[in-house]
Short mmCIF file of C-alpha atoms in Angstrom, two decimals:
data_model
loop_
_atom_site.label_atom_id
_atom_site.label_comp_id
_atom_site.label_asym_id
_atom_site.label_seq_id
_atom_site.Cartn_x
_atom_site.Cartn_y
_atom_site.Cartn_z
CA UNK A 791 209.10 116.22 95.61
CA UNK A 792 206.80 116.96 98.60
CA UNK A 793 202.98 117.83 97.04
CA UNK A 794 201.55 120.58 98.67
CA UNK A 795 199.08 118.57 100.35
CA UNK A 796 201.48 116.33 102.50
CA UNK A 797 202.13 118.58 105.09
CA UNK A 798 199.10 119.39 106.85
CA UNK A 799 198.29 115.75 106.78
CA UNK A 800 201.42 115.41 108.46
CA UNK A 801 200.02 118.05 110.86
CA UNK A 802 196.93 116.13 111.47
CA UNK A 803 196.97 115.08 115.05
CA UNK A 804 193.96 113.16 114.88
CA UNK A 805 191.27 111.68 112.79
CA UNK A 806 188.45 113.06 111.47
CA UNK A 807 185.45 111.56 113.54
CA UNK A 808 187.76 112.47 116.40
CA UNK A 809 186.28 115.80 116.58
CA UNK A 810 186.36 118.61 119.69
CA UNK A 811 183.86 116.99 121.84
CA UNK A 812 185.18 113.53 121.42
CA UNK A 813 188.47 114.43 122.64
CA UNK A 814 187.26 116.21 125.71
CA UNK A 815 184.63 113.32 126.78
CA UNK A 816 187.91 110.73 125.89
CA UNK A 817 190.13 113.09 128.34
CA UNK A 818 187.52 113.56 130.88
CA UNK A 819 186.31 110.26 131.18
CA UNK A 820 190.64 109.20 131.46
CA UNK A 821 190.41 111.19 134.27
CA UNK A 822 187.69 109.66 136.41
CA UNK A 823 188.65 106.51 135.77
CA UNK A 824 191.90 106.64 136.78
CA UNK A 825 190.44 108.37 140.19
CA UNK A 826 187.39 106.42 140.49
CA UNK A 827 189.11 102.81 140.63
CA UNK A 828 191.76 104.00 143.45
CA UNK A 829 188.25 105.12 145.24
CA UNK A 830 186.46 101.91 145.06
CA UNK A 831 189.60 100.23 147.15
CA UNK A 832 190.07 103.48 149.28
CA UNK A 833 186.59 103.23 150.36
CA UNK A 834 186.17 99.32 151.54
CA UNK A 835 189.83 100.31 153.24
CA UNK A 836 188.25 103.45 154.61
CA UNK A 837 185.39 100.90 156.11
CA UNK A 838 187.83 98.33 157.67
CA UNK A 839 190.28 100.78 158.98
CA UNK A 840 186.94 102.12 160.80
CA UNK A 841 186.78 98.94 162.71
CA UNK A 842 183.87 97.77 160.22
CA UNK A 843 183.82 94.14 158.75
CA UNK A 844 182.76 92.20 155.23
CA UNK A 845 179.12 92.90 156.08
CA UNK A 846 180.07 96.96 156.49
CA UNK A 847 181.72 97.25 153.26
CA UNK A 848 178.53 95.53 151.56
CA UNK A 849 176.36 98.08 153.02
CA UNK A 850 178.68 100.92 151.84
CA UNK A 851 178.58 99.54 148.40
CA UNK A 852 175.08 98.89 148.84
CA UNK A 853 174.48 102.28 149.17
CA UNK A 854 176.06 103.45 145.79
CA UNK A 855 173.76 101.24 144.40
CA UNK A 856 170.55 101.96 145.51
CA UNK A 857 170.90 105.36 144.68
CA UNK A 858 171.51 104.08 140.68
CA UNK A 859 168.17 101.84 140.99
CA UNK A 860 165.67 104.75 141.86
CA UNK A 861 167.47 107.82 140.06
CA UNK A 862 168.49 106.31 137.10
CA UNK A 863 164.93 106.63 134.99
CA UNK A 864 164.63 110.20 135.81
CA UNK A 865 168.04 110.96 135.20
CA UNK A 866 167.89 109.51 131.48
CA UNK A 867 164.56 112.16 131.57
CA UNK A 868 166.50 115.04 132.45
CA UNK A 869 169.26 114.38 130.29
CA UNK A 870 167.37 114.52 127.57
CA UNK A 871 165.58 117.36 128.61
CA UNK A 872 168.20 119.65 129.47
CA UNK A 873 171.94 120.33 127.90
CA UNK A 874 173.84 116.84 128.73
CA UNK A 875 176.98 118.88 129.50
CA UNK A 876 175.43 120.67 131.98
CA UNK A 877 173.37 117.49 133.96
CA UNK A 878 177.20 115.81 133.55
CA UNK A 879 179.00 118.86 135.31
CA UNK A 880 176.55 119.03 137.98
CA UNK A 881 177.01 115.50 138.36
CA UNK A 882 180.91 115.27 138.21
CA UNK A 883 180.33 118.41 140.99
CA UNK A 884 177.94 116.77 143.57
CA UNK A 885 180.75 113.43 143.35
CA UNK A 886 183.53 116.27 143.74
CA UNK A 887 181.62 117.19 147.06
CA UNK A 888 180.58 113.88 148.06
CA UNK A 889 183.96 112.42 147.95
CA UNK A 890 185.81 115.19 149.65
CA UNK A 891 183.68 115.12 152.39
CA UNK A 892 184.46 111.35 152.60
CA UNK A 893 187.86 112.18 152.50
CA UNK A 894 188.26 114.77 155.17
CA UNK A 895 185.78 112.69 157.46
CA UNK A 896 188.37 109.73 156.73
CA UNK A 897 191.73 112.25 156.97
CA UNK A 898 189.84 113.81 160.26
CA UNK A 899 189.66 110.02 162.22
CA UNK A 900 187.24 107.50 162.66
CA UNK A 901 184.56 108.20 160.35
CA UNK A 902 180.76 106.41 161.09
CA UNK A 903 179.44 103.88 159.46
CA UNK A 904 176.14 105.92 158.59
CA UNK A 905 178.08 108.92 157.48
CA UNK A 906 180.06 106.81 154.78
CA UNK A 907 176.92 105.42 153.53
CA UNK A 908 175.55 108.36 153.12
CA UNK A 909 178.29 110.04 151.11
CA UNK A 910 178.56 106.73 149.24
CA UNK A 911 175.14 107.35 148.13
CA UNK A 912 175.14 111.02 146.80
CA UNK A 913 178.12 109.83 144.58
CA UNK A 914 175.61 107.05 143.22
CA UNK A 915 173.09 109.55 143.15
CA UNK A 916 175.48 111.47 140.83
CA UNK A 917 176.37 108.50 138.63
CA UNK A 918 172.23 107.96 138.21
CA UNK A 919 171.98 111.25 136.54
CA UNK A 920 175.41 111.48 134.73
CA UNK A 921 175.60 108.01 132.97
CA UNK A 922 173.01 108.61 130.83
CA UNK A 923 173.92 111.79 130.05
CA UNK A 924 177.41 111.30 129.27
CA UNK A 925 176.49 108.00 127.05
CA UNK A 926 173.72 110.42 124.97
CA UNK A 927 176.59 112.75 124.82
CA UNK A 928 179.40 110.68 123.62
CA UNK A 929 176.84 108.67 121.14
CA UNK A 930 175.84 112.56 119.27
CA UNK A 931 179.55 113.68 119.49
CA UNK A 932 180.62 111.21 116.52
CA UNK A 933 178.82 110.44 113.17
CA UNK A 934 179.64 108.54 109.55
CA UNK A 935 181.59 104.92 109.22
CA UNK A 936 184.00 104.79 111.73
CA UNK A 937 181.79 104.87 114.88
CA UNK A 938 182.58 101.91 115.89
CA UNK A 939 186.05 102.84 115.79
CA UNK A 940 185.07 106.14 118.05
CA UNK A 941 183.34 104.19 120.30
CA UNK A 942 186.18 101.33 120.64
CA UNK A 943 188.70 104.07 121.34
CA UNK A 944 186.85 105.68 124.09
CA UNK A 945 186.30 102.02 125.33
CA UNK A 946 190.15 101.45 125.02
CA UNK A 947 191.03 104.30 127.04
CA UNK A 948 188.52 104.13 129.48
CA UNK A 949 189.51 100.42 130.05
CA UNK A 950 193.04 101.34 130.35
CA UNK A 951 193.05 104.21 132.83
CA UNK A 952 190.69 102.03 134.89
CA UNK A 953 193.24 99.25 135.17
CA UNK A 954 195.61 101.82 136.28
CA UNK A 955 193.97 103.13 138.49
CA UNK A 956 193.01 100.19 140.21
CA UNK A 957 197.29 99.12 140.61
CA UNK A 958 197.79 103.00 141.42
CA UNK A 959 195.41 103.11 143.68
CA UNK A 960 195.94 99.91 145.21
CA UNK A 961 199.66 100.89 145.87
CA UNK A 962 198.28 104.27 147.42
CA UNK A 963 195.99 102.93 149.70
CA UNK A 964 198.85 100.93 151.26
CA UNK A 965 201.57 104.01 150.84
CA UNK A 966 199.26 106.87 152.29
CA UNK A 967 195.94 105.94 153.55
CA UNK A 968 192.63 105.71 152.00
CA UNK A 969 192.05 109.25 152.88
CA UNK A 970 194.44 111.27 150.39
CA UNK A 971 193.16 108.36 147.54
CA UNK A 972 189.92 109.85 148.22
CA UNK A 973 190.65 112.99 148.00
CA UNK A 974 192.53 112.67 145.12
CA UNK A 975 189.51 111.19 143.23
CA UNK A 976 187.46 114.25 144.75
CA UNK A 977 190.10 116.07 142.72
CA UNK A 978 189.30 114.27 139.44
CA UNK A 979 186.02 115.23 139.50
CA UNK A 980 186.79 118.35 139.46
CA UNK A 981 189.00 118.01 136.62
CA UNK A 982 186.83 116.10 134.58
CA UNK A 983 184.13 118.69 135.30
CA UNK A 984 186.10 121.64 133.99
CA UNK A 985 187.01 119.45 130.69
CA UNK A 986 183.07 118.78 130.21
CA UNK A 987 181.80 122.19 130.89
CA UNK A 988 183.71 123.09 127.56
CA UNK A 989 181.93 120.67 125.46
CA UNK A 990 179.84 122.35 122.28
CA UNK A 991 175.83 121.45 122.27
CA UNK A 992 175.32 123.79 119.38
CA UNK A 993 174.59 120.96 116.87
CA UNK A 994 172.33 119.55 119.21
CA UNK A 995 168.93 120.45 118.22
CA UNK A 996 166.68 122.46 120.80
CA UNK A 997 164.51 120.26 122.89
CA UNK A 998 161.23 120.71 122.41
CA UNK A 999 158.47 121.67 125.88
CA UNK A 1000 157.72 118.10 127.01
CA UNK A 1001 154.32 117.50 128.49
CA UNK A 1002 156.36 116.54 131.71
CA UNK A 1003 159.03 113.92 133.12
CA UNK A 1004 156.18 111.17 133.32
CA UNK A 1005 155.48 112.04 129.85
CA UNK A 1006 159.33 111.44 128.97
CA UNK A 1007 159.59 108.73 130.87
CA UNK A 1008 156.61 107.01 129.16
CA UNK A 1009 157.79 108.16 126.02
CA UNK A 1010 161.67 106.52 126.57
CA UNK A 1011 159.59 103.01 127.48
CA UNK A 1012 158.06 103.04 124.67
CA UNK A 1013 160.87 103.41 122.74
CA UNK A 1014 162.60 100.46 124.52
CA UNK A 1015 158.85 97.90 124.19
CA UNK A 1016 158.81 99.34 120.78
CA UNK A 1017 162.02 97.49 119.57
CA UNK A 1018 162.02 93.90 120.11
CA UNK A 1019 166.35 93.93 119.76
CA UNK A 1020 166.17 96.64 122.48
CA UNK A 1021 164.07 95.32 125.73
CA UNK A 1022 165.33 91.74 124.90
CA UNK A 1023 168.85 92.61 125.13
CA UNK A 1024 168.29 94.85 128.57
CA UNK A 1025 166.17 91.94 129.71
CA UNK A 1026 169.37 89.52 129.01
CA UNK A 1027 171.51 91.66 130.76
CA UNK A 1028 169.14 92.39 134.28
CA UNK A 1029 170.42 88.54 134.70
CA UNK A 1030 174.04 88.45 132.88
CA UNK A 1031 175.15 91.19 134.85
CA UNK A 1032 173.12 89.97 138.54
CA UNK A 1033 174.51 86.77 138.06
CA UNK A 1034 178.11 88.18 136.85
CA UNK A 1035 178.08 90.02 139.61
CA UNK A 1036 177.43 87.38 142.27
CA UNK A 1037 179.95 84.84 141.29
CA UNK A 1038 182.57 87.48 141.10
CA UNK A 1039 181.62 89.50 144.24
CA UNK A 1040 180.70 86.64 146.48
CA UNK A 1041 181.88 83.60 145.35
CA UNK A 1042 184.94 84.39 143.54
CA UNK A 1043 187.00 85.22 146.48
CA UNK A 1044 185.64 82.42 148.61
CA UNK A 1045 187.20 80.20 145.96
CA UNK A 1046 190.58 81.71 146.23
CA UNK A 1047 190.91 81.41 149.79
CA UNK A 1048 189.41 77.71 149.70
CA UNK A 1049 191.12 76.20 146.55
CA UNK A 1050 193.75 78.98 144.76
CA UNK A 1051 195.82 80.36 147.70
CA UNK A 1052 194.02 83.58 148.70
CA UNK A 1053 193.39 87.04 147.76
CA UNK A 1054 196.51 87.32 145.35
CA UNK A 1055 195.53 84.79 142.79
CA UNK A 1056 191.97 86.72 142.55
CA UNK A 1057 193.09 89.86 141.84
CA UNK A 1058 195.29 88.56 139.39
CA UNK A 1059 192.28 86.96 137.68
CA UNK A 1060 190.37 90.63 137.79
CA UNK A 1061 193.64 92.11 136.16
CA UNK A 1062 193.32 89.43 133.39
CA UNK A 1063 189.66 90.36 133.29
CA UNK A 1064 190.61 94.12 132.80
CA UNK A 1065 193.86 92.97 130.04
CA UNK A 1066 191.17 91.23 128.33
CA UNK A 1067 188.84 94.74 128.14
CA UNK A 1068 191.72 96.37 126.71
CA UNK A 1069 192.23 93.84 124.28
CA UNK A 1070 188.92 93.37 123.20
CA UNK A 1071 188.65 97.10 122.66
CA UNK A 1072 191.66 96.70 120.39
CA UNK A 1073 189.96 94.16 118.28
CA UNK A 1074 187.48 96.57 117.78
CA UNK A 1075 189.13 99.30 116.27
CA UNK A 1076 190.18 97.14 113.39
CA UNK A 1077 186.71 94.58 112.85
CA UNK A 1078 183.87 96.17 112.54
CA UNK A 1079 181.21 93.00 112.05
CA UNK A 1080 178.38 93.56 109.75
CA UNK A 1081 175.86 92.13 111.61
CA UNK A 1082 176.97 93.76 114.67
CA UNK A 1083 173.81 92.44 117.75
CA UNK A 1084 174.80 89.07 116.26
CA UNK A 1085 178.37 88.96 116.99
CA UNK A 1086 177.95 91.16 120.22
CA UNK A 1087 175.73 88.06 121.56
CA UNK A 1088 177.57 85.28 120.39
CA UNK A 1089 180.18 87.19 122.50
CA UNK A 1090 178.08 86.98 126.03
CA UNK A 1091 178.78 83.47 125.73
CA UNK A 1092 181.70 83.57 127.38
CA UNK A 1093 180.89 85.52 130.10
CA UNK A 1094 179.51 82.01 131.33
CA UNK A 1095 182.90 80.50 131.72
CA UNK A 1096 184.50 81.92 134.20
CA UNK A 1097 181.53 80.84 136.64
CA UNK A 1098 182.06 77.46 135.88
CA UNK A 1099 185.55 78.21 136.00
CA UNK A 1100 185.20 78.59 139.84
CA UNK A 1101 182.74 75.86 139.99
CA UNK A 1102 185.50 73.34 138.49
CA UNK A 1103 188.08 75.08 139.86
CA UNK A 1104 190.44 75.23 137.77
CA UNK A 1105 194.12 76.40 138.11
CA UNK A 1106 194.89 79.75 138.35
CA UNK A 1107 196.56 79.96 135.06
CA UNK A 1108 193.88 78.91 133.73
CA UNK A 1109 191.16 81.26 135.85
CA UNK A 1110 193.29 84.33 134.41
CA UNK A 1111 193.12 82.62 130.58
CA UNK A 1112 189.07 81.75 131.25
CA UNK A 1113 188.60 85.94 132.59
CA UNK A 1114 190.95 87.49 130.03
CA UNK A 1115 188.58 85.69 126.90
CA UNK A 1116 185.92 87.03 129.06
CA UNK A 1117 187.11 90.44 129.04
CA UNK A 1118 188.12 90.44 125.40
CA UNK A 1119 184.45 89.07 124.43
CA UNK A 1120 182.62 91.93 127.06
CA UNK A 1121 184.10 94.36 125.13
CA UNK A 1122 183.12 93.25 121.51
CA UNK A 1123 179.58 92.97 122.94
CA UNK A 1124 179.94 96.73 124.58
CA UNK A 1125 181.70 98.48 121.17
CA UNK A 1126 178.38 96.51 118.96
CA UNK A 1127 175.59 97.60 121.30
CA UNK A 1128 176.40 101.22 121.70
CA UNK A 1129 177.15 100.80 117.90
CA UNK A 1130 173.39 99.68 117.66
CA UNK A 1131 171.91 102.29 119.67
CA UNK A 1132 173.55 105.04 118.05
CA UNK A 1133 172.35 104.05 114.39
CA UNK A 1134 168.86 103.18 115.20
CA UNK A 1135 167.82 105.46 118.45
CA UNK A 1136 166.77 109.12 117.51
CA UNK A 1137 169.20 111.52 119.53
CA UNK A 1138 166.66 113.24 121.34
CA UNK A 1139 165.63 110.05 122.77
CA UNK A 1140 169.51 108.64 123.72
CA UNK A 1141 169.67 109.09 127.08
CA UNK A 1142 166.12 107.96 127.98
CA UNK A 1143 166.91 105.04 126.10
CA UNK A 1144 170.42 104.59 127.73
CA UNK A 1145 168.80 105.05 131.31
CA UNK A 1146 166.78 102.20 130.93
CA UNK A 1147 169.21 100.03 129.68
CA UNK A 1148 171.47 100.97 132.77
CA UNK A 1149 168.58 100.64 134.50
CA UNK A 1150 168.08 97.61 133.58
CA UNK A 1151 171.68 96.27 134.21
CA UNK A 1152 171.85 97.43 138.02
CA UNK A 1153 168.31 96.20 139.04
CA UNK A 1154 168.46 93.00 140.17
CA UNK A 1155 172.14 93.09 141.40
CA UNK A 1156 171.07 93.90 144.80
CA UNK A 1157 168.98 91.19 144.87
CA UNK A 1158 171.43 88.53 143.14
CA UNK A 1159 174.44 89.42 145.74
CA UNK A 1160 171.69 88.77 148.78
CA UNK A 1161 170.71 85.24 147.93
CA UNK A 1162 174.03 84.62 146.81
CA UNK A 1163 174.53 83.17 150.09
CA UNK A 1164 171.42 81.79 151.20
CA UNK A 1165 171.60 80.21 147.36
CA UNK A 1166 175.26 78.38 148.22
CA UNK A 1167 173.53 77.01 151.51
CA UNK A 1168 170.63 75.29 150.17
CA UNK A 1169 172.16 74.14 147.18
CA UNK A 1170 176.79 73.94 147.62
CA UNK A 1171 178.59 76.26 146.11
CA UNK A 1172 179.45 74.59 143.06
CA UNK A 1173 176.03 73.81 142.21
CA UNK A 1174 175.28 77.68 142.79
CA UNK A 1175 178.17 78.27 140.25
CA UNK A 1176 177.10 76.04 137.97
CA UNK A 1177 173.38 77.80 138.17
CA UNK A 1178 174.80 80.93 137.22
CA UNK A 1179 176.74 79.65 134.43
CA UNK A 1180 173.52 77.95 132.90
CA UNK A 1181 171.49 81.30 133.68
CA UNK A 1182 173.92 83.39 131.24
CA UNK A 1183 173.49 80.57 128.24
CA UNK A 1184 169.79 80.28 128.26
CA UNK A 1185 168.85 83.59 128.41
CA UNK A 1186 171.84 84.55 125.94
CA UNK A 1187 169.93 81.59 123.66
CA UNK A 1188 166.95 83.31 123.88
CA UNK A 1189 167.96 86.93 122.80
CA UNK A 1190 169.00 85.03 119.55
CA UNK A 1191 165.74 83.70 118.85
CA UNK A 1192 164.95 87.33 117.76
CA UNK A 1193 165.28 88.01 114.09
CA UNK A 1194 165.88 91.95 115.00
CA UNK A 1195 169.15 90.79 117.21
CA UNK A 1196 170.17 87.79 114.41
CA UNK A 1197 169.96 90.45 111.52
CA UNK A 1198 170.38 94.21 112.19
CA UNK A 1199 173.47 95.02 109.52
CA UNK A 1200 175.34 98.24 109.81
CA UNK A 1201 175.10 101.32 107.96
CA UNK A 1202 177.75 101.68 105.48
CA UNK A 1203 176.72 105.42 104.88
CA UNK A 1204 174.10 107.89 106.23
CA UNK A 1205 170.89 107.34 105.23
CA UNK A 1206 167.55 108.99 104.92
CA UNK A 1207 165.24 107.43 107.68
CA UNK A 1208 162.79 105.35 105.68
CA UNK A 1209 164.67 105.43 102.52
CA UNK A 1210 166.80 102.09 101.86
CA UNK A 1211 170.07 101.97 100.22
CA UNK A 1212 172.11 99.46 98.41
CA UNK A 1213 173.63 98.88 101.46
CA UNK A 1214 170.87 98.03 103.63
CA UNK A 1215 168.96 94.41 103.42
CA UNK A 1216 165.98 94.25 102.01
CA UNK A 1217 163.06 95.14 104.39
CA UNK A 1218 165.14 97.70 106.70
CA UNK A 1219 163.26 100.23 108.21
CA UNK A 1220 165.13 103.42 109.50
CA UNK A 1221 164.59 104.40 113.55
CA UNK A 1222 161.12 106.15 113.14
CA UNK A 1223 159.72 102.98 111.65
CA UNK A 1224 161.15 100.12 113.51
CA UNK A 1225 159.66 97.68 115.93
#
């Protein structure tokens, strides 16, 4: 006999730390990705269709970027100053406009280069204020054991509509135009916009009258220097991530037309890079590692490999093995660090905290794609590879040298701040007290 209790778990649609707001950031977040990966092709295409070349295309990206570099501090400020919902709607609205205008300039016939740049940067300008916000807002949306889990999910499906919507929007591109991709990401926005501006901030607790933005701003740096774990992992990743970035974006496809056959074989490798997100994301729903900056390093490791990969080269079998463990190990780090800075970071402080880190990530990119070239001149390329693979181990070696990073354990249960429990190690000091 049925008890009396078996039907509304039946009912249950979804699990408990998968509350209202989680859903909607999951959903919204779905949405841009699948629009925002068609956009990135749809945009170089835009470029070349123009009549522009390789060195146009860098500028355009070049101009998302910037815009991430200078905003990003203050918008972690003003996230946490005002209601995150509202800095990410605004956001998700000023990327609505910026892309539509793209795409009607684009639909309309021979867009400028200047004109493109310029919309490319108010959509980075957007992104500079709405990253933060959205990460402070996903990291107070769930609570208890299974963050992790919360976080890997929203991972997962980010992951997995971004791969999507790269092959959907590649086949587009080619079908219709880069125009209508465009505008079709314009229309995402505005989707994912709607879906935010429904999010609840009523458990958030009223923010208290700052002394001003500088004030914020020195108070969310001293909340990174403050935390040795904290400003030595954003340190790693200024040069994981430049270096990353400039074997992939500059020497990875001069590999593939040199040694693996041409542009095919490298975009297989980035799908196998993507397959091995997903995966990884997967593997974090189930393992939840105890000492969770310790495995999350170990796991930056192998984002070394597929630079020497290229250096080698090997086959391209092997390149799309090499990426995929790549991908797979990104994501273990990703699902552990936002795991970190949700148990030890007070809310109020999240998106200060998460600008910074961004910040920190995006900074020297710029710089690292520039001398990429000038770098393979003086040097070869497969020295240059080799450089960047070393880079990403000794700097990964370091960050282990702190005790913070070797031993931070996870919280089996909520805690009082400043109040150990069995299930903390001896010593542990809740957020207000660590260093």
């Amino acid at each position: 006999m049925t008890s009396p209790t078996a039907a509304p778990r039946r009912l249950r649609r979804r699990p408990d730390w998968a509350g209202r707001n989680y859903t909607l950031l999951t959903a919204a977040s779905v949405v841009t990705s699948l629009g925002s990966q068609g956009a990135l092709i749809a945009a170089a295409f835009a470029v070349l269709d123009a009549g522009g070349d390789g060195g146009d295309v860098g500028l355009v990206a070049a101009a998302r970027t910037l815009p991430l570099v200078l905003f990003l501090l203050i918008g972690g400020a003003v996230a946490d100053r005002l209601p995150r919902h509202r800095v990410m709607v605004a956001a998700n609205a000023l990327n609505c406009l910026s892309q539509a205008a793209f795409a009607v300039l684009v639909l309309a016939g021979e867009p400028r280069l200047w004109q493109m740049m310029l919309l490319t940067a108010l959509g980075g300008t957007g992104q500079a204020f709405f990253g933060p916000a959205a990460e402070g807002m996903l990291m107070s949306s769930v609570s208890g054991e299974q963050v992790g889990r919360a976080f890997a999910l929203f991972r997962l499906a980010t992951q997995g509509s971004g791969l999507g919507g790269a092959a959907v929007g590649g086949a587009m591109v080619a079908a219709i135009g880069p125009g209508w991709v465009l505008a079709v990401d314009a229309v995402a926005f505005a989707v994912a916009g709607s879906l935010r501006a429904f999010l609840d901030v009523s458990h958030v607790p009223p923010r208290e009258p700052g002394e001003g933005l500088l004030a914020d701003l020195r108070d969310g740096w001293r909340e990174v220097v403050g935390r040795p774990w904290l400003w030595s992992i954003v340190a790693q990743f200024s040069v994981v991530v430049a270096v990353v970035a400039a074997a992939e974006s500059v020497y990875g496809p001069l590999v593939a037309r040199d040694s693996l056959g041409g542009a095919a074989p490298w975009g297989l490798a980035l799908g196998a890079f993507g397959a091995g997100n997903v995966g990884g994301a997967i593997l974090m729903m189930r393992w939840k590692p105890r000492r969770m900056l310790l495995a999350g390093t170990l796991c930056v490791f192998p984002l070394a490999a597929p630079s020497a990969a290229l250096a080698v080269p090997l086959s391209v079998a092997g390149l799309c093995a090499v990426m995929f463990v790549s991908g797979v190990a990104l994501e273990v780090f990703g699902v552990s660090w936002m795991t970190a800075l949700h148990q030890e970071i007070p809310e109020d402080r999240l998106s200060r905290v998460s600008a910074y880190d961004w910040f920190g990530s995006v900074s020297m990119v710029p710089l690292a794609t520039a001398l990429a070239g000038p770098a393979e001149e003086a040097f070869g390329r497969t020295a240059a590879l080799w450089g960047c693979t070393v880079l990403v181990v000794v700097v990964t070696a370091a960050v282990l040298c702190v005790s913070d990073v070797r031993n931070m354990t996870r919280r089996t249960k909520e805690v009082v701040v400043g109040v150990p429990t069995t299930s903390e190690p001896a010593g542990w000091k809740g957020p207000a007290e660590s260093s």
